PDB file of C-alpha atoms in Angstrom:
ATOM      1  CA  MET A   1      64.089  75.061  -3.222  1.00 52.00           C
ATOM      2  CA  ASP A   2      60.892  75.346  -2.018  1.00 52.00           C
ATOM      3  CA  ASP A   3      59.956  75.778  -5.857  1.00 53.00           C
ATOM      4  CA  ALA A   4      62.491  72.392  -6.884  1.00 53.00           C
ATOM      5  CA  ALA A   5      60.527  70.296  -4.228  1.00 54.00           C
ATOM      6  CA  PRO A   6      56.867  70.821  -5.645  1.00 56.00           C
ATOM      7  CA  VAL A   7      58.427  69.328  -9.766  1.00 56.00           C
ATOM      8  CA  ARG A   8      60.383  66.452  -7.901  1.00 60.00           C
ATOM      9  CA  GLY A   9      56.396  65.203  -7.202  1.00 58.00           C
ATOM     10  CA  ARG A  10      55.098  65.655 -10.424  1.00 63.00           C
ATOM     11  CA  ASP A  11      58.016  63.632 -12.126  1.00 63.00           C
ATOM     12  CA  LYS A  12      56.750  61.061  -9.393  1.00 63.00           C
ATOM     13  CA  GLU A  13      53.467  61.416  -9.857  1.00 63.00           C
ATOM     14  CA  VAL A  14      53.506  60.254 -13.786  1.00 61.00           C
ATOM     15  CA  GLU A  15      55.970  58.371 -13.676  1.00 65.00           C
ATOM     16  CA  MET A  16      53.221  56.566 -10.888  1.00 59.00           C
ATOM     17  CA  THR A  17      50.679  57.373 -13.749  1.00 65.00           C
ATOM     18  CA  SER A  18      52.976  55.648 -16.631  1.00 66.00           C
ATOM     19  CA  ALA A  19      53.768  52.640 -14.430  1.00 64.00           C
ATOM     20  CA  LYS A  20      50.162  52.520 -13.916  1.00 65.00           C
ATOM     21  CA  ARG A  21      49.370  51.964 -17.134  1.00 65.00           C
ATOM     22  CA  LYS A  22      52.516  49.687 -17.993  1.00 66.00           C
ATOM     23  CA  MET A  23      51.131  47.239 -15.161  1.00 60.00           C
ATOM     24  CA  THR A  24      47.388  47.917 -16.795  1.00 60.00           C
ATOM     25  CA  ARG A  25      48.342  46.861 -19.855  1.00 63.00           C
ATOM     26  CA  TRP A  26      49.130  43.185 -18.677  1.00 55.00           C
ATOM     27  CA  MET A  27      46.890  42.976 -15.425  1.00 53.00           C
ATOM     28  CA  VAL A  28      43.484  42.911 -17.516  1.00 52.00           C
ATOM     29  CA  PRO A  29      44.496  39.993 -20.152  1.00 53.00           C
ATOM     30  CA  ALA A  30      46.258  37.799 -17.182  1.00 50.00           C
ATOM     31  CA  GLY A  31      43.096  38.795 -14.918  1.00 48.00           C
ATOM     32  CA  VAL A  32      40.879  37.559 -18.165  1.00 48.00           C
ATOM     33  CA  LEU A  33      42.815  34.318 -18.743  1.00 49.00           C
ATOM     34  CA  LEU A  34      43.236  33.271 -14.951  1.00 45.00           C
ATOM     35  CA  MET A  35      39.301  33.380 -14.778  1.00 48.00           C
ATOM     36  CA  VAL A  36      39.009  31.930 -18.423  1.00 45.00           C
ATOM     37  CA  GLY A  37      41.180  28.989 -16.273  1.00 48.00           C
ATOM     38  CA  LEU A  38      38.973  29.536 -12.736  1.00 44.00           C
ATOM     39  CA  PHE A  39      35.972  28.533 -14.809  1.00 46.00           C
ATOM     40  CA  ALA A  40      37.400  25.578 -16.943  1.00 45.00           C
ATOM     41  CA  VAL A  41      38.903  24.002 -13.358  1.00 41.00           C
ATOM     42  CA  ALA A  42      35.618  24.158 -11.633  1.00 43.00           C
ATOM     43  CA  ASP A  43      33.774  22.669 -14.775  1.00 46.00           C
ATOM     44  CA  THR A  44      35.776  20.323 -14.979  1.00 43.00           C
ATOM     45  CA  ALA A  45      36.034  19.162 -11.038  1.00 42.00           C
ATOM     46  CA  TRP A  46      31.962  19.327 -11.470  1.00 43.00           C
ATOM     47  CA  GLY A  47      31.593  16.651 -13.891  1.00 45.00           C
ATOM     48  CA  GLN A  48      34.880  14.594 -11.129  1.00 43.00           C
ATOM     49  CA  PRO A  49      32.982  10.558 -11.190  1.00 43.00           C
ATOM     50  CA  ALA A  50      30.738   9.921  -7.811  1.00 43.00           C
ATOM     51  CA  ASP A  51      30.816   7.829  -5.347  1.00 39.00           C
ATOM     52  CA  GLY A  52      29.308   4.436  -7.096  1.00 41.00           C
ATOM     53  CA  PRO A  53      30.452   2.673 -11.385  1.00 40.00           C
ATOM     54  CA  GLY A  54      28.466   4.448 -13.765  1.00 42.00           C
ATOM     55  CA  LEU A  55      27.281   7.359 -12.084  1.00 41.00           C
ATOM     56  CA  ARG A  56      29.091  11.135 -12.083  1.00 43.00           C
ATOM     57  CA  ARG A  57      28.152  13.446  -9.948  1.00 45.00           C
ATOM     58  CA  GLY A  58      26.388  16.308 -11.393  1.00 47.00           C
ATOM     59  CA  ARG A  59      26.698  20.273 -11.263  1.00 44.00           C
ATOM     60  CA  MET A  60      26.896  21.405  -7.590  1.00 41.00           C
ATOM     61  CA  GLY A  61      27.761  18.294  -6.443  1.00 43.00           C
ATOM     62  CA  ARG A  62      24.413  16.595  -6.903  1.00 40.00           C
ATOM     63  CA  ARG A  63      23.986  12.711  -8.539  1.00 42.00           C
ATOM     64  CA  ALA A  64      23.136  12.683 -11.887  1.00 47.00           C
ATOM     65  CA  GLY A  65      23.094   9.191 -14.026  1.00 49.00           C
ATOM     66  CA  PRO A  66      25.077   7.836 -16.308  1.00 43.00           C
ATOM     67  CA  LEU A  67      27.013  10.598 -18.196  1.00 37.00           C
ATOM     68  CA  GLY A  68      26.008  13.319 -16.089  1.00 42.00           C
ATOM     69  CA  GLY A  69      22.643  12.911 -17.525  1.00 43.00           C
ATOM     70  CA  PRO A  70      19.609  13.322 -15.136  1.00 50.00           C
ATOM     71  CA  LEU A  71      18.788   9.993 -13.306  1.00 57.00           C
ATOM     72  CA  LEU A  72      15.106   8.963 -12.431  1.00 69.00           C
ATOM     73  CA  PRO A  73      13.315   9.272  -9.591  1.00 76.00           C
ATOM     74  CA  LEU A  74      13.269   4.992  -9.151  1.00 81.00           C
ATOM     75  CA  GLY A  75      14.162   4.645  -5.614  1.00 80.00           C
ATOM     76  CA  ARG A  76      10.265   7.152  -5.930  1.00 82.00           C
ATOM     77  CA  LEU A  77       8.537   4.781  -8.350  1.00 86.00           C
ATOM     78  CA  GLY A  78       8.481   1.849  -6.176  1.00 87.00           C
ATOM     79  CA  LEU A  79       9.986  -0.665  -8.064  1.00 89.00           C
ATOM     80  CA  THR A  80       9.353  -5.121  -7.897  1.00 91.00           C
ATOM     81  CA  GLN A  81      12.141  -6.671  -7.162  1.00 92.00           C
ATOM     82  CA  ALA A  82      12.203  -7.768 -10.841  1.00 93.00           C
ATOM     83  CA  GLN A  83      12.355  -4.031 -12.195  1.00 92.00           C
ATOM     84  CA  GLN A  84      15.343  -3.890 -10.182  1.00 91.00           C
ATOM     85  CA  GLU A  85      16.830  -6.733 -11.524  1.00 93.00           C
ATOM     86  CA  GLN A  86      16.030  -5.744 -15.314  1.00 94.00           C
ATOM     87  CA  VAL A  87      17.335  -2.216 -14.641  1.00 92.00           C
ATOM     88  CA  GLN A  88      20.257  -3.914 -13.070  1.00 93.00           C
ATOM     89  CA  ALA A  89      20.633  -5.538 -16.224  1.00 94.00           C
ATOM     90  CA  VAL A  90      19.986  -2.457 -18.318  1.00 94.00           C
ATOM     91  CA  MET A  91      22.954  -1.046 -16.612  1.00 93.00           C
ATOM     92  CA  GLU A  92      25.350  -3.836 -16.946  1.00 94.00           C
ATOM     93  CA  GLN A  93      25.198  -3.963 -19.928  1.00 95.00           C
ATOM     94  CA  ASN A  94      25.562  -0.561 -21.105  1.00 95.00           C
ATOM     95  CA  ARG A  95      28.432   0.086 -18.711  1.00 95.00           C
ATOM     96  CA  GLN A  96      31.176  -0.230 -21.149  1.00 95.00           C
ATOM     97  CA  ALA A  97      28.965   2.073 -24.136  1.00 95.00           C
ATOM     98  CA  THR A  98      28.637   4.699 -20.986  1.00 94.00           C
ATOM     99  CA  ARG A  99      32.347   4.507 -19.529  1.00 96.00           C
ATOM    100  CA  THR A 100      33.832   4.970 -23.327  1.00 96.00           C
ATOM    101  CA  ALA A 101      31.218   7.901 -24.408  1.00 96.00           C
ATOM    102  CA  GLU A 102      32.490   9.652 -20.809  1.00 95.00           C
ATOM    103  CA  GLU A 103      35.490   8.729 -21.115  1.00 96.00           C
ATOM    104  CA  ARG A 104      35.766  10.686 -25.146  1.00 97.00           C
ATOM    105  CA  VAL A 105      33.246  13.454 -23.796  1.00 97.00           C
ATOM    106  CA  ARG A 106      36.482  14.214 -20.829  1.00 97.00           C
ATOM    107  CA  GLU A 107      39.677  13.574 -22.830  1.00 97.00           C
ATOM    108  CA  VAL A 108      37.902  16.324 -25.093  1.00 97.00           C
ATOM    109  CA  ARG A 109      36.850  18.643 -22.431  1.00 97.00           C
ATOM    110  CA  GLN A 110      40.646  18.744 -21.743  1.00 96.00           C
ATOM    111  CA  ALA A 111      41.744  19.066 -25.167  1.00 95.00           C
ATOM    112  CA  LEU A 112      39.934  22.007 -25.717  1.00 95.00           C
ATOM    113  CA  GLN A 113      41.054  23.283 -22.044  1.00 96.00           C
ATOM    114  CA  ASP A 114      44.707  22.295 -23.715  1.00 95.00           C
ATOM    115  CA  ALA A 115      44.012  24.523 -26.569  1.00 94.00           C
ATOM    116  CA  VAL A 116      42.190  27.804 -24.950  1.00 94.00           C
ATOM    117  CA  THR A 117      45.240  28.445 -21.881  1.00 94.00           C
ATOM    118  CA  ALA A 118      47.775  27.871 -25.180  1.00 93.00           C
ATOM    119  CA  ASP A 119      50.727  30.167 -25.107  1.00 93.00           C
ATOM    120  CA  SER A 120      49.186  31.504 -28.380  1.00 92.00           C
ATOM    121  CA  VAL A 121      45.602  31.822 -29.311  1.00 91.00           C
ATOM    122  CA  ASN A 122      44.232  29.507 -32.244  1.00 92.00           C
ATOM    123  CA  GLU A 123      41.461  29.904 -33.340  1.00 93.00           C
ATOM    124  CA  GLY A 124      40.994  27.119 -35.651  1.00 93.00           C
ATOM    125  CA  ALA A 125      41.950  24.405 -33.644  1.00 92.00           C
ATOM    126  CA  ILE A 126      39.937  25.898 -30.681  1.00 93.00           C
ATOM    127  CA  ARG A 127      36.326  25.792 -33.166  1.00 95.00           C
ATOM    128  CA  ALA A 128      37.788  21.850 -33.922  1.00 95.00           C
ATOM    129  CA  VAL A 129      38.039  21.118 -30.753  1.00 94.00           C
ATOM    130  CA  ALA A 130      34.953  22.521 -29.996  1.00 95.00           C
ATOM    131  CA  THR A 131      33.097  20.886 -32.448  1.00 96.00           C
ATOM    132  CA  GLU A 132      34.854  17.196 -31.901  1.00 96.00           C
ATOM    133  CA  LEU A 133      33.657  17.876 -27.997  1.00 95.00           C
ATOM    134  CA  GLY A 134      30.197  18.649 -29.404  1.00 95.00           C
ATOM    135  CA  LEU A 135      29.780  15.463 -31.758  1.00 96.00           C
ATOM    136  CA  ALA A 136      31.145  13.701 -28.212  1.00 96.00           C
ATOM    137  CA  GLU A 137      29.059  15.324 -26.035  1.00 96.00           C
ATOM    138  CA  GLY A 138      25.999  14.145 -28.940  1.00 96.00           C
ATOM    139  CA  ASP A 139      27.550  10.709 -28.571  1.00 95.00           C
ATOM    140  CA  ALA A 140      27.284  11.342 -24.869  1.00 96.00           C
ATOM    141  CA  ALA A 141      23.431  12.092 -24.633  1.00 95.00           C
ATOM    142  CA  VAL A 142      22.449   9.656 -27.761  1.00 95.00           C
ATOM    143  CA  GLN A 143      23.765   7.142 -25.303  1.00 95.00           C
ATOM    144  CA  ARG A 144      21.702   8.515 -21.731  1.00 93.00           C
ATOM    145  CA  ALA A 145      18.787   8.246 -24.445  1.00 94.00           C
ATOM    146  CA  TYR A 146      19.214   4.740 -25.219  1.00 94.00           C
ATOM    147  CA  VAL A 147      19.865   3.781 -21.282  1.00 94.00           C
ATOM    148  CA  HIS A 148      16.229   5.829 -20.735  1.00 93.00           C
ATOM    149  CA  ALA A 149      14.153   4.172 -23.308  1.00 94.00           C
ATOM    150  CA  ALA A 150      15.507   0.811 -21.683  1.00 94.00           C
ATOM    151  CA  VAL A 151      14.752   1.474 -18.463  1.00 93.00           C
ATOM    152  CA  TRP A 152      11.564   3.943 -18.898  1.00 93.00           C
ATOM    153  CA  GLN A 153       9.985   0.380 -20.906  1.00 93.00           C
ATOM    154  CA  LEU A 154      10.710  -1.872 -17.758  1.00 93.00           C
ATOM    155  CA  LEU A 155       7.845   0.451 -15.635  1.00 93.00           C
ATOM    156  CA  THR A 156       4.040  -0.068 -15.883  1.00 93.00           C
ATOM    157  CA  PRO A 157       2.468   2.470 -16.656  1.00 94.00           C
ATOM    158  CA  GLU A 158       0.987   4.128 -13.412  1.00 93.00           C
ATOM    159  CA  GLN A 159       5.575   4.559 -12.630  1.00 92.00           C
ATOM    160  CA  GLN A 160       6.290   6.513 -15.864  1.00 92.00           C
ATOM    161  CA  ALA A 161       2.882   9.164 -14.532  1.00 92.00           C
ATOM    162  CA  ALA A 162       4.910   9.413 -11.539  1.00 91.00           C
ATOM    163  CA  ALA A 163       8.329   9.934 -13.155  1.00 90.00           C
ATOM    164  CA  ARG A 164       6.270  12.020 -15.340  1.00 91.00           C
ATOM    165  CA  GLU A 165       5.393  14.039 -12.337  1.00 91.00           C
ATOM    166  CA  ALA A 166       8.619  14.365 -10.306  1.00 89.00           C
ATOM    167  CA  LYS A 167      10.302  15.393 -13.391  1.00 89.00           C
ATOM    168  CA  ALA A 168       7.718  18.066 -13.417  1.00 91.00           C
ATOM    169  CA  GLU A 169       8.639  18.586  -9.811  1.00 91.00           C
ATOM    170  CA  MET A 170      12.074  19.326 -10.425  1.00 90.00           C
ATOM    171  CA  GLN A 171      12.179  21.292 -13.213  1.00 92.00           C
ATOM    172  CA  GLN A 172      10.094  23.314 -11.178  1.00 94.00           C
ATOM    173  CA  ARG A 173      12.021  23.288  -8.434  1.00 94.00           C
ATOM    174  CA  SER A 174      15.213  24.138 -10.752  1.00 94.00           C
ATOM    175  CA  ALA A 175      13.096  27.259 -12.290  1.00 95.00           C
ATOM    176  CA  GLN A 176      12.714  28.509  -8.582  1.00 95.00           C
ATOM    177  CA  ARG A 177      15.907  28.802  -8.136  1.00 95.00           C
ATOM    178  CA  ARG A 178      17.275  30.121 -10.942  1.00 95.00           C
ATOM    179  CA  GLN A 179      14.584  32.617 -10.687  1.00 95.00           C
ATOM    180  CA  ARG A 180      16.078  33.479  -6.901  1.00 96.00           C
ATOM    181  CA  VAL A 181      19.839  33.568  -8.490  1.00 96.00           C
ATOM    182  CA  ASP A 182      18.973  36.434 -10.561  1.00 95.00           C
ATOM    183  CA  GLU A 183      16.841  38.164  -8.534  1.00 96.00           C
ATOM    184  CA  ARG A 184      20.360  38.121  -5.726  1.00 95.00           C
ATOM    185  CA  ARG A 185      21.910  39.423  -9.248  1.00 95.00           C
ATOM    186  CA  GLN A 186      19.537  41.778  -9.705  1.00 95.00           C
ATOM    187  CA  ARG A 187      19.964  43.205  -6.462  1.00 94.00           C
ATOM    188  CA  ARG A 188      24.055  43.057  -6.266  1.00 94.00           C
ATOM    189  CA  GLN A 189      23.820  45.102  -9.260  1.00 94.00           C
ATOM    190  CA  GLU A 190      21.516  47.481  -7.678  1.00 93.00           C
ATOM    191  CA  ARG A 191      23.557  48.389  -4.540  1.00 91.00           C
ATOM    192  CA  ARG A 192      26.566  48.647  -7.115  1.00 92.00           C
ATOM    193  CA  GLN A 193      25.219  51.477  -9.454  1.00 92.00           C
ATOM    194  CA  ARG A 194      23.824  53.130  -6.102  1.00 89.00           C
ATOM    195  CA  GLY A 195      27.044  53.141  -4.271  1.00 77.00           C
TER     196      GLY A 195
END
């Protein structure tokens, strides 16, 4: 009777191992799909409209300019009343084109999300929509460039120099943030490897 108990225990062990394998077969792909979905949702959430017209929230909730691009630091440049009115006129003149480009990018991003999360993988469809997204984002970048150039021409040489300096400072802070993130990631990896 004692000999039968260990055999039953081994059978249960084999059953559990088999069940674990079966569960792992579907859990790994499901986990990957879940992560892809979470990243896509997070990306969509980061790109949601901001409080004001023509503005969007950039990555991590920071304010960004039309179509999500960096806005010139106009508040720090000491614009005259006439310059402020001219900037408002440029923004107003470009508002519809900007909104159209924004909406197009949003629609194509959603189409890509739908293609990626479809029941079956259709590589051709995903590549076609991804290409379309690239074109839409290119159009949006051109629209941003038009707005930026129009506003830039309104600035004095001193204001342009101050804007360049502010941009360099922002880029330096951004590089420092990326470096800190990389260092933290490296420390986490080292801790995982140690124990």
